[in-house]
Structure formats: C-alpha cells, structure tokens
Amino acid sequence: MMWKLGLRNSAGAIIQAEKRVRLLSSLVLSSPYLLNAKDDLPGGRSSMNIYDPRKEEMVIPNQGMMTYPSRYIGSSRGWVGFINSNDPRSLYLTNMFNHKVISLPPMEPDCADNIITNMSLSSSPDDSCVVAIKFFGGRMCFCRPGDSAWTKTETSSKLLDCSSVLYSNRDSKFYLTTFRLVSKLHFTAIKFDTSTYKPLGHQDFPEVTYYHKFDRLKLPDLLWSEFELLESCFHTEHLVESPTGEVFDIMWFIQLSHGTKAVHWKDHHKQLKKEEVVKKTKRFMVYREDEDCYTYDIGDLCIFLGQSTEAFCLQASMFPGLKPNSIYFAAPNHSGVYDLATDVIHDLPLTNPPLMWLAPLSQ
C-alpha cells in the first residue's frame, strides 16, 4: 500500500515522502511496542519493525514501515519526535500508527546541533500539551504545538549533563534526575538551584525541578567485590510514575568490557576504539518514594526504559503477556526483561538495534 505524506517545513515547502506500510489491523494500539530499525533504504529512509513484548515477536516481519528521511529524537506517551534530515531545524511529532504528524516550531541554530537526551509531553498532543526537550548539558526547550518559537532555559551546572526529563501527571511538573555520588552505603544526589531553571518568559509552563524525595538512596547489602563491580559500571538514573501516581527511581547499571576484560567506565575512552567496547546491562535497582532502600517487589507493575524513551510504567495484568515485577529495557547492544525478584535477565530476540519504546496510545 503506497502512501504519500506531505510535511511542511519552516520555509513553507512541502516535503513529499513515500510510505509503504502493511495494514496494522493486527496491532492493539492501546499496547506497548518497541520500535525497531530494520534496513537502511535509498534516500535516507529506513524500514521499521515493531516488536510486541506481549507476544514476544515482531509484528511486521516482512515489509516493515517506510519512513521519510528523519532522525528520531525520542518518544513520549506513544508519540515519536523526529527531525527532518533534509532540514535539521525542523521538528515534528508523529503517531506511527495513523501517520498523523504535528509540526513544532523550528529549532534555533544554536540548538540544532546539540545532542538530545530525551523528550517529554505533558499530555497527548493538543492545544494544552507542553513539549519539553532535554539536551546533553543544562539546556531545555519548551513549546506548545502551534507556538512560533521554542522557549529556552539553561544552566551552566554540569550536574545535569546526562539527566533525563519526566512529566508527572500527579504533580503537573517536569522532573529531572541529577548527578549522584556513589559510596558503599548510598547514592547521594547533588542538588542544583532550581530557582534559575525556569522556562524564561513563560510562567504558564509547568515547573521544572528535581525529585527531592530521592536525595539519598541506600544500597542493598553487598559484598565488597559486588560493590566494586557496580562502582565500575556506567550507570544512568531514571524516574517513572505508575498509573496510580507512585514515583519510582531506577538505577540502571551497564558493564563495559573489551574482549574478555572488564573496563571501568572512567577508562573506556582511553586507548580503546569505541566499537570494540561492549556494553551490557548488569542489573537494576528500584526505589520507592516512601522508602530509602532498594525494593525487589513492585507488584503487578512493569517498567519500560530505553534510550530516547520517556520511562513509563504499566499494570501487567491489564496487558496479558507482560511480566509483572519486571523492567523491559532496550539499548543498542543489549535489550531484555529484568526480573526484579531474581535479578535474572531474559534477552529479547532482536536482530537489529532497537530505537525506542512506544507507550500505549491514549487516543
């Protein structure tokens, strides 16, 4: 089935893009999926597959989804943000299933070349939706669909270099993670001054702050050798909100290796070729907001984490086939399902790099 999708760039020109997709009647749109890159095609396009974690299989194994030339920047609430490769300043939101596309303001030149950490939407795209983009470093940009320009805010603090952003439905705020010091007993958050981190000139945008209830996280009892292993891992921090409004803090530990030798995260760039360093998830630690220690049990919930994905949380029993008390994670070198009770990882059968998780669409 052939589609022609017309997008209008900042100069008003129509971007024509052919799309070849299989009818997606077999998909349940109120379900999570993993967007998976398949093959590069002429003209800068890619063939996309969708992995269904409930059935543990590729939904579109033969034809995939043809996409216009683009660079994907993140997903939130089931919507995908992308930049047109032919015009790096042009940004859009798209629903991958019904092909609805929403234009966002053009990115300013000083932002266009920056690395984007992730994207967060305050709701499904409509007039009241606020789009937040977090860049590597202390910069964020905000807009509503229909705005003529982005609203920027920035701090010189290095504490936010690798942080990600999450919108809390419960608190109507954007939350950021911050840098943590690691000791044998705790992960201690280094606070930053949120009074200077406001969307400049727009007081009607949601507040941006860090989640203070996770200032000090207690590590579980570990042997010294176990702690040394975790301390050598590269780790990222993620916030996620459950359907009932409970907030969890997740520490994601990734072990680096070169050949048969483990590599400390501080040393992986020294005299080693980037492509020769293997990254593999070692473990996760999940913390509840009303406790300062690690929990092995989140009940009927499952959490979805991935690069460029705004973390989300689902009730497993509402989506038959999902594994409760688990973390579904997707990274370029290693994707799987982590059982919190046993610390066992079940690898996902992916043959191509995953892009990002798509949360169930609310519409």
mmCIF file of C-alpha atoms in Angstrom, residues 95 140 240 298 300:
data_model
loop_
_atom_site.group_PDB
_atom_site.id
_atom_site.type_symbol
_atom_site.label_atom_id
_atom_site.label_comp_id
_atom_site.label_asym_id
_atom_site.label_seq_id
_atom_site.Cartn_x
_atom_site.Cartn_y
_atom_site.Cartn_z
ATOM 1 C CA ASN A 95 1.724 8.876 15.610
ATOM 2 C CA MET A 140 15.999 22.538 27.820
ATOM 3 C CA VAL A 240 8.947 6.781 36.305
ATOM 4 C CA ILE A 298 6.825 -3.590 42.579
ATOM 5 C CA ASP A 300 1.811 -6.135 39.280
#
